[in-house]
Structure formats: C-alpha cells, structure tokens
PDB file of C-alpha atoms in Angstrom:
ATOM      1  CA  GLU E   1       0.000   0.000   0.000  1.00 77.00           C
ATOM      2  CA  ALA E   2       2.860   2.377   0.713  1.00 89.00           C
ATOM      3  CA  GLN E   3       6.384   2.373  -0.651  1.00 93.00           C
ATOM      4  CA  TRP E   4       9.634   2.689   1.264  1.00 95.00           C
ATOM      5  CA  PRO E   5      10.266   4.128   3.812  1.00 97.00           C
ATOM      6  CA  VAL E   6       6.808   3.575   5.330  1.00 97.00           C
ATOM      7  CA  ALA E   7       7.286  -0.070   6.392  1.00 96.00           C
ATOM      8  CA  LEU E   8      10.742   0.729   7.771  1.00 98.00           C
ATOM      9  CA  GLU E   9       9.401   3.683   9.738  1.00 98.00           C
ATOM     10  CA  GLU E  10       6.658   1.444  11.154  1.00 98.00           C
ATOM     11  CA  VAL E  11       9.211  -1.146  12.279  1.00 98.00           C
ATOM     12  CA  CYS E  12      11.355   1.525  13.933  1.00 98.00           C
ATOM     13  CA  ASP E  13       8.321   3.119  15.573  1.00 98.00           C
ATOM     14  CA  GLY E  14       7.276  -0.292  16.904  1.00 98.00           C
ATOM     15  CA  VAL E  15      10.702  -1.028  18.361  1.00 98.00           C
ATOM     16  CA  ASN E  16      10.880   2.417  19.960  1.00 98.00           C
ATOM     17  CA  TYR E  17       7.376   2.015  21.377  1.00 98.00           C
ATOM     18  CA  PHE E  18       8.291  -1.273  23.059  1.00 97.00           C
ATOM     19  CA  LYS E  19      11.547   0.186  24.360  1.00 97.00           C
ATOM     20  CA  GLU E  20       9.792   3.245  25.802  1.00 97.00           C
ATOM     21  CA  ASN E  21       6.981   1.120  27.300  1.00 98.00           C
ATOM     22  CA  ALA E  22       9.051  -1.865  28.407  1.00 97.00           C
ATOM     23  CA  ALA E  23       7.642  -1.827  31.951  1.00 97.00           C
ATOM     24  CA  LEU E  24       4.091  -1.975  30.604  1.00 97.00           C
ATOM     25  CA  PHE E  25       4.936  -5.167  28.684  1.00 96.00           C
ATOM     26  CA  GLY E  26       7.196  -6.669  31.358  1.00 97.00           C
ATOM     27  CA  ILE E  27      10.234  -6.732  29.081  1.00 96.00           C
ATOM     28  CA  ASP E  28      13.833  -5.710  29.551  1.00 97.00           C
ATOM     29  CA  LYS E  29      14.336  -2.553  27.453  1.00 97.00           C
ATOM     30  CA  ASP E  30      18.025  -3.395  27.147  1.00 97.00           C
ATOM     31  CA  ARG E  31      17.378  -6.834  25.617  1.00 97.00           C
ATOM     32  CA  ILE E  32      15.253  -6.076  22.579  1.00 98.00           C
ATOM     33  CA  ALA E  33      15.962  -8.241  19.536  1.00 98.00           C
ATOM     34  CA  LEU E  34      14.675  -7.878  16.004  1.00 98.00           C
ATOM     35  CA  GLY E  35      14.699 -10.369  13.175  1.00 98.00           C
ATOM     36  CA  GLY E  36      13.056 -11.515  10.008  1.00 98.00           C
ATOM     37  CA  HIS E  37      13.068 -13.823   7.020  1.00 97.00           C
ATOM     38  CA  SER E  38      13.993 -12.599   3.521  1.00 94.00           C
ATOM     39  CA  ALA E  39      12.305  -9.194   3.024  1.00 93.00           C
ATOM     40  CA  GLY E  40      11.650  -9.153   6.778  1.00 96.00           C
ATOM     41  CA  ALA E  41      15.390  -9.540   7.317  1.00 98.00           C
ATOM     42  CA  ASN E  42      15.863  -6.582   4.986  1.00 97.00           C
ATOM     43  CA  LEU E  43      13.578  -4.514   7.217  1.00 97.00           C
ATOM     44  CA  ALA E  44      15.324  -5.740  10.365  1.00 98.00           C
ATOM     45  CA  ALA E  45      18.780  -4.835   9.001  1.00 98.00           C
ATOM     46  CA  ALA E  46      17.508  -1.462   7.766  1.00 98.00           C
ATOM     47  CA  ALA E  47      15.970  -0.792  11.186  1.00 98.00           C
ATOM     48  CA  ALA E  48      19.325  -1.564  12.814  1.00 98.00           C
ATOM     49  CA  ILE E  49      20.766   1.150  10.571  1.00 98.00           C
ATOM     50  CA  CYS E  50      18.058   3.697  11.457  1.00 98.00           C
ATOM     51  CA  LEU E  51      17.577   3.078  15.160  1.00 98.00           C
ATOM     52  CA  LYS E  52      19.712   4.842  17.721  1.00 97.00           C
ATOM     53  CA  GLU E  53      22.787   2.789  18.603  1.00 96.00           C
ATOM     54  CA  GLY E  54      22.050   0.542  21.576  1.00 96.00           C
ATOM     55  CA  THR E  55      18.305   0.329  20.889  1.00 97.00           C
ATOM     56  CA  LEU E  56      18.640  -3.276  19.728  1.00 98.00           C
ATOM     57  CA  ASP E  57      20.489  -5.896  21.716  1.00 98.00           C
ATOM     58  CA  LYS E  58      20.479  -8.563  18.982  1.00 98.00           C
ATOM     59  CA  LEU E  59      19.536  -9.022  15.355  1.00 98.00           C
ATOM     60  CA  VAL E  60      18.554 -12.227  13.497  1.00 98.00           C
ATOM     61  CA  LEU E  61      18.650 -12.319   9.686  1.00 98.00           C
ATOM     62  CA  ASP E  62      17.280 -15.444   7.984  1.00 98.00           C
ATOM     63  CA  TYR E  63      18.170 -15.700   4.262  1.00 97.00           C
ATOM     64  CA  PRO E  64      18.271 -11.903   4.074  1.00 97.00           C
ATOM     65  CA  TYR E  65      17.343  -9.957   0.949  1.00 93.00           C
ATOM     66  CA  LEU E  66      19.941  -7.198   1.221  1.00 95.00           C
ATOM     67  CA  ASP E  67      20.510  -5.918  -2.324  1.00 92.00           C
ATOM     68  CA  GLN E  68      17.535  -4.509  -4.223  1.00 89.00           C
ATOM     69  CA  THR E  69      19.477  -3.166  -7.173  1.00 88.00           C
ATOM     70  CA  ASP E  70      19.177  -4.425 -10.728  1.00 75.00           C
ATOM     71  CA  GLU E  71      22.790  -5.605 -10.454  1.00 78.00           C
ATOM     72  CA  SER E  72      22.112  -8.040  -7.603  1.00 72.00           C
ATOM     73  CA  LEU E  73      22.515 -11.753  -8.230  1.00 66.00           C
ATOM     74  CA  ALA E  74      18.857 -12.269  -7.339  1.00 62.00           C
ATOM     75  CA  ALA E  75      17.792  -9.747  -9.978  1.00 59.00           C
ATOM     76  CA  GLN E  76      19.969 -11.482 -12.578  1.00 61.00           C
ATOM     77  CA  ASN E  77      18.902 -15.045 -11.733  1.00 62.00           C
ATOM     78  CA  GLU E  78      16.210 -16.355 -14.078  1.00 55.00           C
ATOM     79  CA  GLN E  79      14.345 -18.254 -11.338  1.00 58.00           C
ATOM     80  CA  ALA E  80      14.201 -15.316  -8.965  1.00 59.00           C
ATOM     81  CA  ALA E  81      14.090 -12.456 -11.438  1.00 58.00           C
ATOM     82  CA  GLU E  82      10.312 -12.216 -11.807  1.00 66.00           C
ATOM     83  CA  SER E  83       9.566 -12.159  -8.086  1.00 67.00           C
ATOM     84  CA  THR E  84      12.432  -9.795  -7.269  1.00 72.00           C
ATOM     85  CA  VAL E  85      11.433  -7.388 -10.043  1.00 74.00           C
ATOM     86  CA  VAL E  86       7.886  -7.222  -8.718  1.00 78.00           C
ATOM     87  CA  PHE E  87       9.089  -6.828  -5.139  1.00 80.00           C
ATOM     88  CA  ARG E  88      11.601  -4.102  -6.004  1.00 83.00           C
ATOM     89  CA  GLU E  89       9.123  -2.149  -8.109  1.00 85.00           C
ATOM     90  CA  LEU E  90       6.490  -2.254  -5.383  1.00 88.00           C
ATOM     91  CA  TYR E  91       8.931  -1.485  -2.575  1.00 90.00           C
ATOM     92  CA  CYS E  92      10.760   1.614  -3.762  1.00 92.00           C
ATOM     93  CA  PRO E  93      11.659   3.812  -6.713  1.00 91.00           C
ATOM     94  CA  GLU E  94      14.645   2.722  -8.766  1.00 90.00           C
ATOM     95  CA  ASN E  95      16.673   5.822  -7.833  1.00 94.00           C
ATOM     96  CA  LYS E  96      16.563   4.844  -4.122  1.00 95.00           C
ATOM     97  CA  ARG E  97      17.655   1.192  -4.365  1.00 94.00           C
ATOM     98  CA  LYS E  98      21.298   1.800  -3.458  1.00 95.00           C
ATOM     99  CA  GLU E  99      20.427   3.595  -0.222  1.00 97.00           C
ATOM    100  CA  GLU E 100      21.583   1.599   2.762  1.00 98.00           C
ATOM    101  CA  THR E 101      18.114   1.480   4.290  1.00 98.00           C
ATOM    102  CA  VAL E 102      16.759  -0.078   1.074  1.00 97.00           C
ATOM    103  CA  SER E 103      19.759  -2.295   0.310  1.00 97.00           C
ATOM    104  CA  PRO E 104      21.662  -2.782   3.589  1.00 98.00           C
ATOM    105  CA  ILE E 105      24.477  -4.494   1.664  1.00 97.00           C
ATOM    106  CA  PHE E 106      25.621  -0.938   0.825  1.00 97.00           C
ATOM    107  CA  ALA E 107      25.901   0.167   4.457  1.00 98.00           C
ATOM    108  CA  GLN E 108      29.212   1.796   5.295  1.00 97.00           C
ATOM    109  CA  ASP E 109      31.588   0.096   7.747  1.00 97.00           C
ATOM    110  CA  GLU E 110      30.953   2.904  10.261  1.00 97.00           C
ATOM    111  CA  THR E 111      27.257   2.011  10.142  1.00 97.00           C
ATOM    112  CA  LEU E 112      27.869  -1.708  10.607  1.00 97.00           C
ATOM    113  CA  ALA E 113      30.145  -0.963  13.559  1.00 97.00           C
ATOM    114  CA  LYS E 114      27.031   0.317  15.378  1.00 97.00           C
ATOM    115  CA  PHE E 115      25.025  -2.864  14.746  1.00 98.00           C
ATOM    116  CA  PRO E 116      23.976  -5.116  17.608  1.00 98.00           C
ATOM    117  CA  GLN E 117      25.356  -8.653  17.775  1.00 98.00           C
ATOM    118  CA  THR E 118      23.887 -10.400  14.743  1.00 98.00           C
ATOM    119  CA  ALA E 119      23.056 -13.944  13.656  1.00 98.00           C
ATOM    120  CA  VAL E 120      22.866 -14.644   9.909  1.00 98.00           C
ATOM    121  CA  PHE E 121      21.398 -17.815   8.418  1.00 98.00           C
ATOM    122  CA  CYS E 122      21.708 -18.484   4.676  1.00 98.00           C
ATOM    123  CA  ALA E 123      20.263 -21.273   2.536  1.00 97.00           C
ATOM    124  CA  GLU E 124      22.804 -23.096   0.384  1.00 96.00           C
ATOM    125  CA  ASP E 125      20.551 -23.282  -2.705  1.00 94.00           C
ATOM    126  CA  ASP E 126      19.296 -19.701  -2.554  1.00 91.00           C
ATOM    127  CA  VAL E 127      20.071 -16.854  -4.947  1.00 87.00           C
ATOM    128  CA  LEU E 128      20.283 -14.597  -1.871  1.00 91.00           C
ATOM    129  CA  ARG E 129      23.048 -16.733  -0.344  1.00 93.00           C
ATOM    130  CA  TYR E 130      25.899 -14.634  -1.731  1.00 93.00           C
ATOM    131  CA  GLU E 131      24.656 -11.313  -0.395  1.00 93.00           C
ATOM    132  CA  GLY E 132      23.940 -12.910   3.001  1.00 96.00           C
ATOM    133  CA  GLU E 133      27.441 -14.371   3.157  1.00 96.00           C
ATOM    134  CA  CYS E 134      29.029 -11.074   2.110  1.00 95.00           C
ATOM    135  CA  PHE E 135      27.047  -9.169   4.731  1.00 97.00           C
ATOM    136  CA  ALA E 136      28.010 -11.707   7.404  1.00 98.00           C
ATOM    137  CA  LYS E 137      31.698 -11.337   6.496  1.00 98.00           C
ATOM    138  CA  ARG E 138      31.445  -7.573   6.785  1.00 98.00           C
ATOM    139  CA  LEU E 139      29.718  -7.883  10.179  1.00 98.00           C
ATOM    140  CA  GLU E 140      32.435 -10.296  11.298  1.00 98.00           C
ATOM    141  CA  LYS E 141      35.110  -7.787  10.275  1.00 97.00           C
ATOM    142  CA  MET E 142      33.335  -5.184  12.449  1.00 97.00           C
ATOM    143  CA  GLY E 143      33.070  -7.593  15.416  1.00 98.00           C
ATOM    144  CA  LYS E 144      29.260  -7.747  15.118  1.00 98.00           C
ATOM    145  CA  LEU E 145      28.713 -11.270  13.784  1.00 98.00           C
ATOM    146  CA  ALA E 146      27.772 -13.555  16.653  1.00 98.00           C
ATOM    147  CA  LEU E 147      26.629 -16.512  14.561  1.00 98.00           C
ATOM    148  CA  PHE E 148      26.616 -17.601  10.926  1.00 98.00           C
ATOM    149  CA  ARG E 149      25.226 -20.802   9.459  1.00 98.00           C
ATOM    150  CA  LEU E 150      25.056 -21.910   5.851  1.00 98.00           C
ATOM    151  CA  CYS E 151      22.144 -24.336   5.860  1.00 98.00           C
ATOM    152  CA  LYS E 152      23.033 -27.196   3.519  1.00 97.00           C
ATOM    153  CA  GLY E 153      20.783 -28.521   0.788  1.00 95.00           C
ATOM    154  CA  VAL E 154      17.905 -26.101   1.346  1.00 95.00           C
ATOM    155  CA  GLN E 155      16.323 -23.294  -0.612  1.00 93.00           C
ATOM    156  CA  HIS E 156      15.023 -19.859   0.213  1.00 91.00           C
ATOM    157  CA  ALA E 157      12.214 -19.757   2.805  1.00 92.00           C
ATOM    158  CA  PHE E 158      12.961 -23.290   3.999  1.00 93.00           C
ATOM    159  CA  ILE E 159      11.926 -22.481   7.572  1.00 93.00           C
ATOM    160  CA  GLU E 160       8.459 -21.247   6.644  1.00 88.00           C
ATOM    161  CA  HIS E 161       7.972 -24.045   4.125  1.00 84.00           C
ATOM    162  CA  GLU E 162       8.895 -26.715   6.607  1.00 80.00           C
ATOM    163  CA  PHE E 163       6.410 -25.549   9.187  1.00 75.00           C
ATOM    164  CA  ASP E 164       3.591 -24.631   6.815  1.00 70.00           C
ATOM    165  CA  LEU E 165       1.106 -27.271   7.894  1.00 59.00           C
ATOM    166  CA  MET E 166      -1.093 -26.599   4.873  1.00 58.00           C
ATOM    167  CA  ARG E 167       1.558 -27.981   2.551  1.00 63.00           C
ATOM    168  CA  GLY E 168       1.416 -31.435   4.079  1.00 64.00           C
ATOM    169  CA  GLU E 169       4.856 -32.332   2.788  1.00 68.00           C
ATOM    170  CA  SER E 170       8.193 -32.572   4.485  1.00 71.00           C
ATOM    171  CA  ASP E 171      11.798 -33.192   3.674  1.00 83.00           C
ATOM    172  CA  GLU E 172      14.051 -34.722   6.318  1.00 89.00           C
ATOM    173  CA  ASN E 173      17.013 -32.437   5.598  1.00 90.00           C
ATOM    174  CA  ARG E 174      14.865 -29.305   5.356  1.00 91.00           C
ATOM    175  CA  ARG E 175      13.213 -30.149   8.664  1.00 90.00           C
ATOM    176  CA  ALA E 176      16.595 -30.789  10.319  1.00 93.00           C
ATOM    177  CA  GLU E 177      17.991 -27.486   9.045  1.00 95.00           C
ATOM    178  CA  ALA E 178      14.870 -25.544  10.065  1.00 95.00           C
ATOM    179  CA  VAL E 179      14.916 -27.052  13.552  1.00 94.00           C
ATOM    180  CA  LYS E 180      18.655 -26.326  13.876  1.00 97.00           C
ATOM    181  CA  VAL E 181      18.140 -22.659  12.926  1.00 97.00           C
ATOM    182  CA  ILE E 182      15.339 -22.359  15.476  1.00 97.00           C
ATOM    183  CA  GLU E 183      17.508 -23.963  18.170  1.00 97.00           C
ATOM    184  CA  LEU E 184      20.494 -21.750  17.361  1.00 98.00           C
ATOM    185  CA  THR E 185      18.291 -18.661  17.321  1.00 98.00           C
ATOM    186  CA  ALA E 186      16.860 -19.556  20.734  1.00 98.00           C
ATOM    187  CA  GLU E 187      20.374 -20.053  22.156  1.00 98.00           C
ATOM    188  CA  PHE E 188      21.532 -16.770  20.616  1.00 98.00           C
ATOM    189  CA  LEU E 189      18.613 -14.846  22.066  1.00 98.00           C
ATOM    190  CA  ALA E 190      18.814 -16.452  25.528  1.00 96.00           C
TER     191      ALA E 190
END
C-alpha cells in the first residue's frame, strides 16, 4: 500500500514504542531483539541502521534480501528475477535502491560498527546466499557477527515451508535445518 520508507518507519516506531513502554509489557528494554526472514530480514537490518545505537540488543537475519538493485545476483537469476522485479518495483523507486536502508548491503563500515550482535542464516541453494554471506563477512570484520550458518541442501524460505502445515509435505534435511536454525536462534537470544 505504501512504498519505502513507510514499512521501515513502522518497524522503527514499533521497536521504539516497546523500548519506551518496556515496563508496561514486562520486558527488559536493554534486551530487545529484532529479526526476520527474507524481506523481513531486509527490514530488520535497515531498522538496525536507522535506530539509535544501543536500541537493539540482537539481530537475526534469515536468508536476508539485502541488495535490491538491478545488479544483484537475485535480480539477474532467471528463477528469482520475476519475483524480485515485482518486489523491487512495489517497494521503492529505482533511484533509491542503493540507499543503505533499502539495500543494507551498501551500508558503510561505520554504520555496521554500530550494529547489535547479529546472527545470519543463509540457505545453500538460494540466490540470496551470496549477499547474506558477504554481509556476514562484513559484520564479522566489524566484530558484530555472533553466529553464521550456511544451511546445507535447502532453498530460500525453507523455515516457513517446513512448518507450513497446509503444505502437508516434508523433507528430512529441510526439517533438520529448520529445527537447527530455530535452536540456534533460541540459544543466541537467551
């Protein structure tokens, strides 16, 4: 319904609301984590860029979509091209796609140095794998990568697909990888 930066502003407003009203919700305002899958991971990473340093304690990025430019591997991949073109066109104007809050892969090192401790999970058979791995390496260089896992033999959105009860199908490896990511995320957030 509304292009960038509306969704990002809503995420940031939500985080700030919970931080400011932590007592009302019985939460620790110093232990707020944010995360998401794919485009949700894009919003989470962009929020980490926008929010005041120290607002977030931890960040979880599952198969993050971090580069919305026409030059990204996802945009060039035949399988993903149609869905990424639609997503990019709906999300923001072309002249904004290299901004770090649209494509966090372009964040400066000084920006990443202010990130909270971050966990990044990538799917081995995913066109977004490369940008996730590159982002994780940059976070590691800045001392902000707490956890990285390349999930073997799975595709994009494997966590949601595994636990989508309507599908009625399962794959042993996909289930094992999804469960492992959930376990690692729980340990990271504990």
